[in-house]
Amino acid sequence: MPKDGGIGASTKRREDVRFLTGKGRYTDDINIRGQAHAWFVRSDVAHGMLNKVDVAAAEAMPGVLKVFTAADFAGVGGIPCGWQVTDRFGKPMLEPKHPVLAEGKVRHVGDPIAVVVAETLEQARDAAEAVEVDITQLTPVLDMKAAIAADAPKVHEEIGSNLCYDWGFVEENKAAVEEAFKNAAHVTTLELVNNRLVANPMEPRVAVGDFDSAGGMHTLYTTSQNPHVIRLLMGAFVLGIPEHKLRVVAPDVGGGFGSKIYHYAEEAIVTYAAKTLNRPVKWTSTRSEAFISDAQGRDHVTKIELALDKDNNFTALRTETYANMGAYLSTFAPSIPTWLHGTLMAGNYRTPLIYVNVKAVFTNTVPVDAYRGAGRPEATFQLERLVDKAARELGVSPVELRRQNFIKPDQFPYQTPVAVVYDTGNYHATMDKLLEISDYAGFEARAAEAKARGKWRGFGVAHYIEACGIAPSNLVGQLGARAGLYESATVRVNATGSLSVFTGSHSHGQGHETSFAQVVAEMIGIDAGQIEIVHGDTSNTPMGMGTYGSRSLAVGGSAIVKATNKIINKAKKIAAHLLEASEADIELKDGKFSVAGTDKSVDWSGVTLAAYVPHNYPLESMEPGLEETAFYDPSNFTYPSGGYGCEVEVDPETGKVEIVAFSAADDFGNIVNPMIVEGQVQGGLAQGIGQALMENCVFDENGQLLSGSFMDYAMPRAEDVPFFKVDHSCVTPCTHNPLGVKGCGEAGAIGSPPAVVNAVIDAFHRAGRTDITHIDMPVSPARVWSALNG
Amino acid sequence: MYNFEFVKPSSIAEAVKALAEEGAQPLSGGQTLIPTLKQRLNQPDMLVSLTGIAEMKGVKAEGGALVIGGATPHAVVAAEAAAQYPALAALAGNIGDPAVRNRGTIGGSLANNDPSACYPSAALASGATIVTDRREIAADDYFQGMFATALEEGEIITAVRLPIPQKAAYVKFNQPASRFALTGVFVAKYADGVRVAITGASNDGVFRWTEAEEALSANFAPEALEGLSLSGDNMISDLHGTGAYRAHLCKVLTKRAVAAA
Ligand SMILES: Cc1cc2nc3c(=O)[nH]c(=O)nc-3n(C[C@H](O)[C@H](O)[C@H](O)COP(=O)(O)OP(=O)(O)OC[C@H]3O[C@@H](n4cnc5c(N)ncnc54)[C@H](O)[C@@H]3O)c2cc1C
């Protein structure tokens, strides 16, 4: 292994040097000469007729360049949706127009109405107060079940209904599932809510539009997880700018968690305004704005039922879920409660028959889309809560009921009844590992000790499956995706042997600059310090689909491996020429090419130099230079899985739940950088614990977000989480990508919420409160107290 | 924020003079005021900074009481009151985060009288005297409901005098998001009786739980509170808890404060 760390080394994250010393360059750090500033006038009501927007007074204010309203965007397209779901009856989902600025109606608090562009931000803000907006309030649509009643007010009149789609999966299984429930020895039923969350990355969204009138070139700097996707959506669907005249740059990005995948109106508006005004235009979201304009996550209401036979084998599962879309369809919103959720309902189990019904509903709330885990946390939460409840009803151990129904290690590849095929896994192994690292055997003693202190201790387990590494393009195309989901890489070797790797993946906290370099360093056998990872700029990276769904190493890393293999193949040919040997005899080891069985060799830089100074080079058969591009389209999803154990102490007097221990035993396949993996899991766990205990969007009856700031939206802090025990020694490598990797970015947020809630219920039951069989998230002190005293 | 004039006087007299101007407002640590200005929820013509006035800063012991300058930051109280009035120091040391504690001041907190703030409970439970540029106000008369105090227009808190109790403790139950007090109870035992002041709970702001004070004056032990209860009817009910929950917490936390004192 190269000294600076190849595959398997816990190399320190090289990007942290700039982040920790204040040298990161974020979008808000970009200030272009002549830049003007944009401030948005947003709706302060959830639902209303937008009668009039009068900008005359505002445009007369000092420093104001222009106030844009919907009328200025008459010629541009709406914000597109990237996925079309087909409903149970074979009809396409209802897809309302999403104008960049509100037209005729406002549909959620925060819906943008007008944009003031002025010389300074304060001038823009001053003028925004002078924009006169006349709105007639309408009854807001908030409750999903009420929203689909025939006489409910409509969020979008022109589509005639608030029901975006009614999806059934697998529709053909429906009758057989009903039949299995009729024959069940036991049925466990659970109704639950998956609470709506705000992503809240550290860095709020920012967009800077720039226009070069001489060349007709547009540049958008934006806080995006996928600059090429933004270029495609905004260029082709909204503004009509061809790709060669549109450059999208996502520089350092301070976290996304999904919320920075989507194409947002603000991006199109600054790009358009920059051309209209012939001035660079910058918009920086305030934190308050982020709460009402960034796509939010989760928000499902579900009824789920499990049928078991007399021996406690799972025989069928059915669900009915209401999924909130918010007021408009965000980029990938329709796919989250369907293909990223329904396909995961088998979990780790051999349940032979499954039927999932999802009703996606429009409401007068902020749009909802993917958020760390996206659909998979919702599936896992339902299933793992349900299995726990079943075990309690049957009087068997939750661990044993799971084990009994797990897919067995020798059953892989495993075809689930919900379309997907798990390539590898060993759930018994991860469960065993979890019980070991969490000292499950010692729990009773710890519970007794806690009881002596007046605390109720509980232990909760959950075992998750996720589908990552999205995704085979031809498959997702059939499922309604309007994009491919491959990834790209260009490896450019420089004359003296250093490399620049241009990747379509984007790094906004994941540490790609370190781990991708480790992969290439390992393959060539050179120091990782010789390798630069370049990402985030459509002008220098090949078309790539970006970072989400724990796909970067599995898909982006595979593209890098493919491109590096092409490089190595060509370099071997050059080495064969230099060494006057046959290509078949050339071996590459530790950055040196040698002829097998001889002491003849040439080192890496000797070959790279020959490629660029081809004095002694087979020019007749090979081009000079050493640069290769590869695209990798996966043949399947990857299926990370793991067992999570949470230990809580409930203070029965105050209702406060403290997480005193948390253990995670994951199978991520092969690991490139164990330290980064551990960091990803820890972050995911903190986020999942945040959802389980603290975070929540609460809207009042008028559709105002009551938890619209950090004063009321509770984010987890270091003191709210324990020291995690994280293990990833259980490895069943992925069989269909070259690195055998599965992805680790979302696991923590997927597996932890049910583990936490199961632990709370366990604590209740051990204290004799077996009457409480479920508690909704967030399990706040007030909720626990109400449950105990309700 | 909107534009405003800014002055930073170095004496109380100068500050009072500046505050006599139309639209002038005192600025202390700015931990409450600056965020409201940034959100354009407030539009003063002039801010008069109090942090340059030496006579308004510091903690000193004076005849069985601590006298704390109105512009003394929480972090200084946390450090300098620790020996004589540890419960007060602990309260100050647990407000917000280090940045808030290094800027925010006792005078600003008491002037603002946020219904969930910590200091009002200490002042009321200690039977403190609020010293202003023009008079002295007993804590019992000073707090007049949520965000309401006895302060007049342009009047500034120059110091707070807190009699040092024999025993005291503050128990704060954090609101999960803001980490202000969802409910906080300050119990202080003096030679002439026990005072119990509760913040975060009531729609009327900080208040004294007199039944608990009587019971504890007779027997300073958690058991003395058995049988007592508060009604949730006039308590704050919001997304973090109902009035009934807060009423319940008042009792739990009072017991814990007595046990900790
Ligand atoms: C993140 C965060 C967390 C916090 N957590 C807590 C907490 O847990 N507990 C808690 O109690 N508080 C908390 N606070 C509030 C904090 O203690 C503030 O410092 C305090 O409320 C106001 O003090 P200040 O000196 O910053 O006042 P400023 O913000 O400067 O002023 C507040 C108000 O008081 C007026 N004023 C200021 N000084 C005087 C004076 N001497 N005389 C008359 N009027 C005056 C001002 O005009 C203004 O109206 C928190 C604040 C933040 C930002």
mmCIF file of C-alpha atoms in Angstrom, chain B residues 2-261:
data_model
loop_
_atom_site.group_PDB
_atom_site.id
_atom_site.type_symbol
_atom_site.label_atom_id
_atom_site.label_comp_id
_atom_site.label_asym_id
_atom_site.label_seq_id
_atom_site.Cartn_x
_atom_site.Cartn_y
_atom_site.Cartn_z
ATOM 1 C CA TYR B 2 -32.463 49.562 9.499
ATOM 2 C CA ASN B 3 -30.000 52.368 9.965
ATOM 3 C CA PHE B 4 -29.520 53.877 13.412
ATOM 4 C CA GLU B 5 -27.171 56.191 15.248
ATOM 5 C CA PHE B 6 -24.780 54.629 17.730
ATOM 6 C CA VAL B 7 -23.228 56.101 20.828
ATOM 7 C CA LYS B 8 -21.049 54.500 23.447
ATOM 8 C CA PRO B 9 -20.966 56.660 26.588
ATOM 9 C CA SER B 10 -18.542 56.006 29.419
ATOM 10 C CA SER B 11 -20.731 57.089 32.349
ATOM 11 C CA ILE B 12 -24.262 56.448 33.538
ATOM 12 C CA ALA B 13 -25.023 60.161 33.406
ATOM 13 C CA GLU B 14 -24.039 60.415 29.757
ATOM 14 C CA ALA B 15 -26.047 57.309 28.929
ATOM 15 C CA VAL B 16 -29.153 58.662 30.628
ATOM 16 C CA LYS B 17 -28.757 61.927 28.733
ATOM 17 C CA ALA B 18 -28.414 60.117 25.420
ATOM 18 C CA LEU B 19 -31.440 57.981 26.210
ATOM 19 C CA ALA B 20 -33.581 61.051 26.696
ATOM 20 C CA GLU B 21 -33.483 61.538 22.923
ATOM 21 C CA GLU B 22 -36.565 60.507 20.967
ATOM 22 C CA GLY B 23 -36.217 56.927 19.633
ATOM 23 C CA ALA B 24 -33.113 56.074 21.675
ATOM 24 C CA GLN B 25 -32.769 52.588 23.155
ATOM 25 C CA PRO B 26 -30.141 50.992 25.374
ATOM 26 C CA LEU B 27 -27.953 48.251 23.923
ATOM 27 C CA SER B 28 -26.182 45.960 26.314
ATOM 28 C CA GLY B 29 -24.881 42.559 25.202
ATOM 29 C CA GLY B 30 -27.117 42.675 22.140
ATOM 30 C CA GLN B 31 -27.980 38.988 22.362
ATOM 31 C CA THR B 32 -31.677 39.727 22.229
ATOM 32 C CA LEU B 33 -31.730 43.135 20.612
ATOM 33 C CA ILE B 34 -29.388 42.516 17.673
ATOM 34 C CA PRO B 35 -31.335 39.498 16.339
ATOM 35 C CA THR B 36 -34.568 41.518 16.441
ATOM 36 C CA LEU B 37 -32.852 44.351 14.564
ATOM 37 C CA LYS B 38 -31.514 41.918 11.982
ATOM 38 C CA GLN B 39 -35.029 40.656 11.423
ATOM 39 C CA ARG B 40 -36.222 44.240 11.110
ATOM 40 C CA LEU B 41 -38.659 43.765 13.968
ATOM 41 C CA ASN B 42 -37.425 46.883 15.721
ATOM 42 C CA GLN B 43 -36.399 50.286 14.379
ATOM 43 C CA PRO B 44 -34.648 52.450 16.975
ATOM 44 C CA ASP B 45 -33.207 55.790 15.889
ATOM 45 C CA MET B 46 -30.263 55.490 18.221
ATOM 46 C CA LEU B 47 -28.607 52.751 20.206
ATOM 47 C CA VAL B 48 -26.879 53.729 23.409
ATOM 48 C CA SER B 49 -24.315 51.103 24.294
ATOM 49 C CA LEU B 50 -23.942 50.369 27.990
ATOM 50 C CA THR B 51 -20.885 48.170 27.736
ATOM 51 C CA GLY B 52 -18.359 51.004 27.931
ATOM 52 C CA ILE B 53 -19.559 52.162 31.360
ATOM 53 C CA ALA B 54 -17.096 50.895 33.964
ATOM 54 C CA GLU B 55 -19.412 51.656 36.912
ATOM 55 C CA MET B 56 -21.981 49.231 35.464
ATOM 56 C CA LYS B 57 -19.663 46.261 35.404
ATOM 57 C CA GLY B 58 -18.421 43.734 37.898
ATOM 58 C CA VAL B 59 -19.489 41.611 40.843
ATOM 59 C CA LYS B 60 -18.856 42.679 44.411
ATOM 60 C CA ALA B 61 -19.968 41.567 47.879
ATOM 61 C CA GLU B 62 -21.627 44.233 50.012
ATOM 62 C CA GLY B 63 -23.109 43.481 53.434
ATOM 63 C CA GLY B 64 -24.475 40.003 52.833
ATOM 64 C CA ALA B 65 -25.485 40.739 49.262
ATOM 65 C CA LEU B 66 -23.894 40.520 45.854
ATOM 66 C CA VAL B 67 -24.029 43.674 43.816
ATOM 67 C CA ILE B 68 -23.716 42.993 40.121
ATOM 68 C CA GLY B 69 -23.310 45.794 37.601
ATOM 69 C CA GLY B 70 -26.096 45.930 35.023
ATOM 70 C CA ALA B 71 -23.694 45.498 32.106
ATOM 71 C CA THR B 72 -21.888 42.492 33.592
ATOM 72 C CA PRO B 73 -21.783 39.559 31.182
ATOM 73 C CA HIS B 74 -23.090 36.158 32.236
ATOM 74 C CA ALA B 75 -19.620 34.628 31.966
ATOM 75 C CA VAL B 76 -18.259 37.112 34.516
ATOM 76 C CA VAL B 77 -21.094 36.335 36.924
ATOM 77 C CA ALA B 78 -20.466 32.629 36.423
ATOM 78 C CA ALA B 79 -16.831 33.111 37.410
ATOM 79 C CA GLU B 80 -17.011 35.803 40.065
ATOM 80 C CA ALA B 81 -20.170 34.861 41.951
ATOM 81 C CA ALA B 82 -19.106 31.225 42.270
ATOM 82 C CA ALA B 83 -17.595 31.516 45.747
ATOM 83 C CA GLN B 84 -20.374 33.486 47.433
ATOM 84 C CA TYR B 85 -23.484 32.552 45.490
ATOM 85 C CA PRO B 86 -22.815 29.302 43.662
ATOM 86 C CA ALA B 87 -26.435 28.756 42.578
ATOM 87 C CA LEU B 88 -26.452 32.111 40.825
ATOM 88 C CA ALA B 89 -23.075 31.444 39.235
ATOM 89 C CA ALA B 90 -24.301 28.068 38.005
ATOM 90 C CA LEU B 91 -27.394 29.684 36.510
ATOM 91 C CA ALA B 92 -25.286 32.256 34.672
ATOM 92 C CA GLY B 93 -22.864 29.596 33.496
ATOM 93 C CA ASN B 94 -25.680 27.635 31.940
ATOM 94 C CA ILE B 95 -27.264 30.390 29.859
ATOM 95 C CA GLY B 96 -26.957 29.874 26.107
ATOM 96 C CA ASP B 97 -23.496 29.157 24.745
ATOM 97 C CA PRO B 98 -20.068 30.722 25.380
ATOM 98 C CA ALA B 99 -20.669 33.501 22.847
ATOM 99 C CA VAL B 100 -23.973 34.413 24.480
ATOM 100 C CA ARG B 101 -22.434 34.304 27.945
ATOM 101 C CA ASN B 102 -19.539 36.522 26.969
ATOM 102 C CA ARG B 103 -21.813 39.183 25.480
ATOM 103 C CA GLY B 104 -25.194 38.893 27.173
ATOM 104 C CA THR B 105 -25.647 40.773 30.447
ATOM 105 C CA ILE B 106 -27.707 40.511 33.610
ATOM 106 C CA GLY B 107 -29.199 43.970 33.073
ATOM 107 C CA GLY B 108 -30.227 43.123 29.529
ATOM 108 C CA SER B 109 -31.824 39.911 30.658
ATOM 109 C CA LEU B 110 -33.768 41.513 33.481
ATOM 110 C CA ALA B 111 -34.836 44.470 31.316
ATOM 111 C CA ASN B 112 -36.059 42.139 28.609
ATOM 112 C CA ASN B 113 -37.860 39.835 31.094
ATOM 113 C CA ASP B 114 -38.344 37.033 28.619
ATOM 114 C CA PRO B 115 -40.868 34.620 30.189
ATOM 115 C CA SER B 116 -38.383 31.781 29.639
ATOM 116 C CA ALA B 117 -35.224 33.562 30.779
ATOM 117 C CA CYS B 118 -33.246 32.313 33.735
ATOM 118 C CA TYR B 119 -32.168 35.452 35.636
ATOM 119 C CA PRO B 120 -35.658 36.687 36.507
ATOM 120 C CA SER B 121 -36.166 33.602 38.675
ATOM 121 C CA ALA B 122 -32.912 34.258 40.535
ATOM 122 C CA ALA B 123 -33.764 37.896 41.105
ATOM 123 C CA LEU B 124 -37.249 37.119 42.349
ATOM 124 C CA ALA B 125 -36.217 34.167 44.507
ATOM 125 C CA SER B 126 -33.408 36.207 46.031
ATOM 126 C CA GLY B 127 -35.686 39.133 46.831
ATOM 127 C CA ALA B 128 -33.258 41.228 44.827
ATOM 128 C CA THR B 129 -33.279 44.962 44.431
ATOM 129 C CA ILE B 130 -33.116 46.317 40.899
ATOM 130 C CA VAL B 131 -31.023 49.470 40.986
ATOM 131 C CA THR B 132 -31.666 51.933 38.180
ATOM 132 C CA ASP B 133 -30.289 55.315 37.237
ATOM 133 C CA ARG B 134 -33.106 56.925 39.245
ATOM 134 C CA ARG B 135 -34.398 54.560 41.953
ATOM 135 C CA GLU B 136 -34.358 51.149 43.560
ATOM 136 C CA ILE B 137 -37.116 48.647 42.776
ATOM 137 C CA ALA B 138 -37.876 45.508 44.779
ATOM 138 C CA ALA B 139 -37.991 42.398 42.591
ATOM 139 C CA ASP B 140 -41.528 41.735 43.832
ATOM 140 C CA ASP B 141 -42.606 45.001 42.234
ATOM 141 C CA TYR B 142 -40.317 44.884 39.229
ATOM 142 C CA PHE B 143 -41.590 41.908 37.199
ATOM 143 C CA GLN B 144 -44.973 42.744 35.689
ATOM 144 C CA GLY B 145 -45.703 39.930 33.223
ATOM 145 C CA MET B 146 -44.188 38.622 30.004
ATOM 146 C CA PHE B 147 -41.646 41.129 28.692
ATOM 147 C CA ALA B 148 -43.138 43.717 31.054
ATOM 148 C CA THR B 149 -41.260 45.414 33.896
ATOM 149 C CA ALA B 150 -41.515 48.457 36.122
ATOM 150 C CA LEU B 151 -38.865 50.278 34.065
ATOM 151 C CA GLU B 152 -39.900 53.618 32.661
ATOM 152 C CA GLU B 153 -38.990 55.019 29.276
ATOM 153 C CA GLY B 154 -35.236 55.649 29.166
ATOM 154 C CA GLU B 155 -34.615 54.106 32.605
ATOM 155 C CA ILE B 156 -31.650 51.777 32.841
ATOM 156 C CA ILE B 157 -30.699 49.023 35.223
ATOM 157 C CA THR B 158 -27.328 50.026 36.620
ATOM 158 C CA ALA B 159 -26.970 47.206 39.135
ATOM 159 C CA VAL B 160 -28.745 44.338 40.812
ATOM 160 C CA ARG B 161 -28.394 43.655 44.529
ATOM 161 C CA LEU B 162 -29.008 40.043 45.499
ATOM 162 C CA PRO B 163 -29.014 39.014 49.191
ATOM 163 C CA ILE B 164 -26.909 35.865 49.546
ATOM 164 C CA PRO B 165 -29.010 32.917 50.761
ATOM 165 C CA GLN B 166 -27.999 30.166 53.145
ATOM 166 C CA LYS B 167 -28.808 27.602 50.523
ATOM 167 C CA ALA B 168 -30.074 27.819 46.986
ATOM 168 C CA ALA B 169 -30.347 25.974 43.719
ATOM 169 C CA TYR B 170 -31.658 26.590 40.245
ATOM 170 C CA VAL B 171 -32.983 23.658 38.245
ATOM 171 C CA LYS B 172 -33.633 24.343 34.608
ATOM 172 C CA PHE B 173 -35.498 21.996 32.309
ATOM 173 C CA ASN B 174 -34.397 22.930 28.814
ATOM 174 C CA GLN B 175 -36.792 23.728 26.046
ATOM 175 C CA PRO B 176 -35.393 21.257 23.490
ATOM 176 C CA ALA B 177 -34.775 23.790 20.710
ATOM 177 C CA SER B 178 -33.826 27.114 22.278
ATOM 178 C CA ARG B 179 -32.430 25.643 25.497
ATOM 179 C CA PHE B 180 -34.056 28.488 27.399
ATOM 180 C CA ALA B 181 -36.077 27.269 30.368
ATOM 181 C CA LEU B 182 -39.109 25.237 29.355
ATOM 182 C CA THR B 183 -39.563 25.599 33.080
ATOM 183 C CA GLY B 184 -36.958 26.658 35.609
ATOM 184 C CA VAL B 185 -37.210 26.822 39.374
ATOM 185 C CA PHE B 186 -35.006 28.851 41.682
ATOM 186 C CA VAL B 187 -35.234 27.989 45.375
ATOM 187 C CA ALA B 188 -33.442 30.167 47.937
ATOM 188 C CA LYS B 189 -33.415 29.643 51.688
ATOM 189 C CA TYR B 190 -32.849 32.651 53.921
ATOM 190 C CA ALA B 191 -32.867 32.993 57.684
ATOM 191 C CA ASP B 192 -36.356 34.467 57.463
ATOM 192 C CA GLY B 193 -37.847 31.924 55.092
ATOM 193 C CA VAL B 194 -37.690 30.245 51.727
ATOM 194 C CA ARG B 195 -38.458 31.865 48.382
ATOM 195 C CA VAL B 196 -39.400 29.889 45.267
ATOM 196 C CA ALA B 197 -39.506 31.611 41.883
ATOM 197 C CA ILE B 198 -40.523 29.904 38.685
ATOM 198 C CA THR B 199 -39.728 30.932 35.134
ATOM 199 C CA GLY B 200 -40.776 29.543 31.763
ATOM 200 C CA ALA B 201 -44.127 28.305 32.928
ATOM 201 C CA SER B 202 -46.683 31.042 33.463
ATOM 202 C CA ASN B 203 -48.466 33.280 30.992
ATOM 203 C CA ASP B 204 -47.760 36.025 33.533
ATOM 204 C CA GLY B 205 -43.998 35.515 33.406
ATOM 205 C CA VAL B 206 -41.846 34.716 36.420
ATOM 206 C CA PHE B 207 -43.816 34.136 39.622
ATOM 207 C CA ARG B 208 -43.427 33.048 43.239
ATOM 208 C CA TRP B 209 -44.992 29.778 44.338
ATOM 209 C CA THR B 210 -46.114 30.920 47.735
ATOM 210 C CA GLU B 211 -47.642 27.623 48.953
ATOM 211 C CA ALA B 212 -44.347 25.907 48.280
ATOM 212 C CA GLU B 213 -42.484 28.706 50.061
ATOM 213 C CA GLU B 214 -44.631 28.240 53.180
ATOM 214 C CA ALA B 215 -44.231 24.491 53.168
ATOM 215 C CA LEU B 216 -40.490 24.701 52.639
ATOM 216 C CA SER B 217 -40.044 27.418 55.238
ATOM 217 C CA ALA B 218 -41.510 24.961 57.721
ATOM 218 C CA ASN B 219 -39.543 21.982 56.430
ATOM 219 C CA PHE B 220 -36.833 22.496 53.829
ATOM 220 C CA ALA B 221 -37.092 19.043 52.262
ATOM 221 C CA PRO B 222 -38.564 17.692 48.990
ATOM 222 C CA GLU B 223 -41.209 15.771 50.940
ATOM 223 C CA ALA B 224 -42.623 19.046 52.204
ATOM 224 C CA LEU B 225 -44.056 19.561 48.728
ATOM 225 C CA GLU B 226 -46.172 16.403 48.762
ATOM 226 C CA GLY B 227 -49.798 17.283 48.323
ATOM 227 C CA LEU B 228 -49.093 20.659 46.732
ATOM 228 C CA SER B 229 -49.784 21.304 43.105
ATOM 229 C CA LEU B 230 -50.151 24.116 40.634
ATOM 230 C CA SER B 231 -52.866 24.469 38.053
ATOM 231 C CA GLY B 232 -51.939 24.443 34.383
ATOM 232 C CA ASP B 233 -54.775 26.757 33.453
ATOM 233 C CA ASN B 234 -52.763 29.934 33.172
ATOM 234 C CA MET B 235 -49.562 28.269 32.090
ATOM 235 C CA ILE B 236 -47.866 28.559 28.713
ATOM 236 C CA SER B 237 -49.080 25.984 26.224
ATOM 237 C CA ASP B 238 -47.029 25.661 23.046
ATOM 238 C CA LEU B 239 -45.475 23.094 20.759
ATOM 239 C CA HIS B 240 -43.002 22.122 23.468
ATOM 240 C CA GLY B 241 -45.555 21.328 26.142
ATOM 241 C CA THR B 242 -48.990 21.994 27.506
ATOM 242 C CA GLY B 243 -49.838 24.085 30.510
ATOM 243 C CA ALA B 244 -50.577 20.917 32.463
ATOM 244 C CA TYR B 245 -47.116 19.576 31.660
ATOM 245 C CA ARG B 246 -45.483 22.789 32.783
ATOM 246 C CA ALA B 247 -47.515 22.818 35.999
ATOM 247 C CA HIS B 248 -46.308 19.288 36.643
ATOM 248 C CA LEU B 249 -42.703 20.262 35.920
ATOM 249 C CA CYS B 250 -42.921 23.152 38.395
ATOM 250 C CA LYS B 251 -43.379 20.674 41.217
ATOM 251 C CA VAL B 252 -40.831 18.124 39.999
ATOM 252 C CA LEU B 253 -38.193 20.788 39.537
ATOM 253 C CA THR B 254 -38.933 22.484 42.841
ATOM 254 C CA LYS B 255 -38.353 19.183 44.605
ATOM 255 C CA ARG B 256 -35.140 18.684 42.721
ATOM 256 C CA ALA B 257 -33.993 22.204 43.515
ATOM 257 C CA VAL B 258 -34.620 21.650 47.214
ATOM 258 C CA ALA B 259 -32.694 18.393 47.049
ATOM 259 C CA ALA B 260 -29.813 20.075 45.233
ATOM 260 C CA ALA B 261 -29.638 23.185 47.452
#
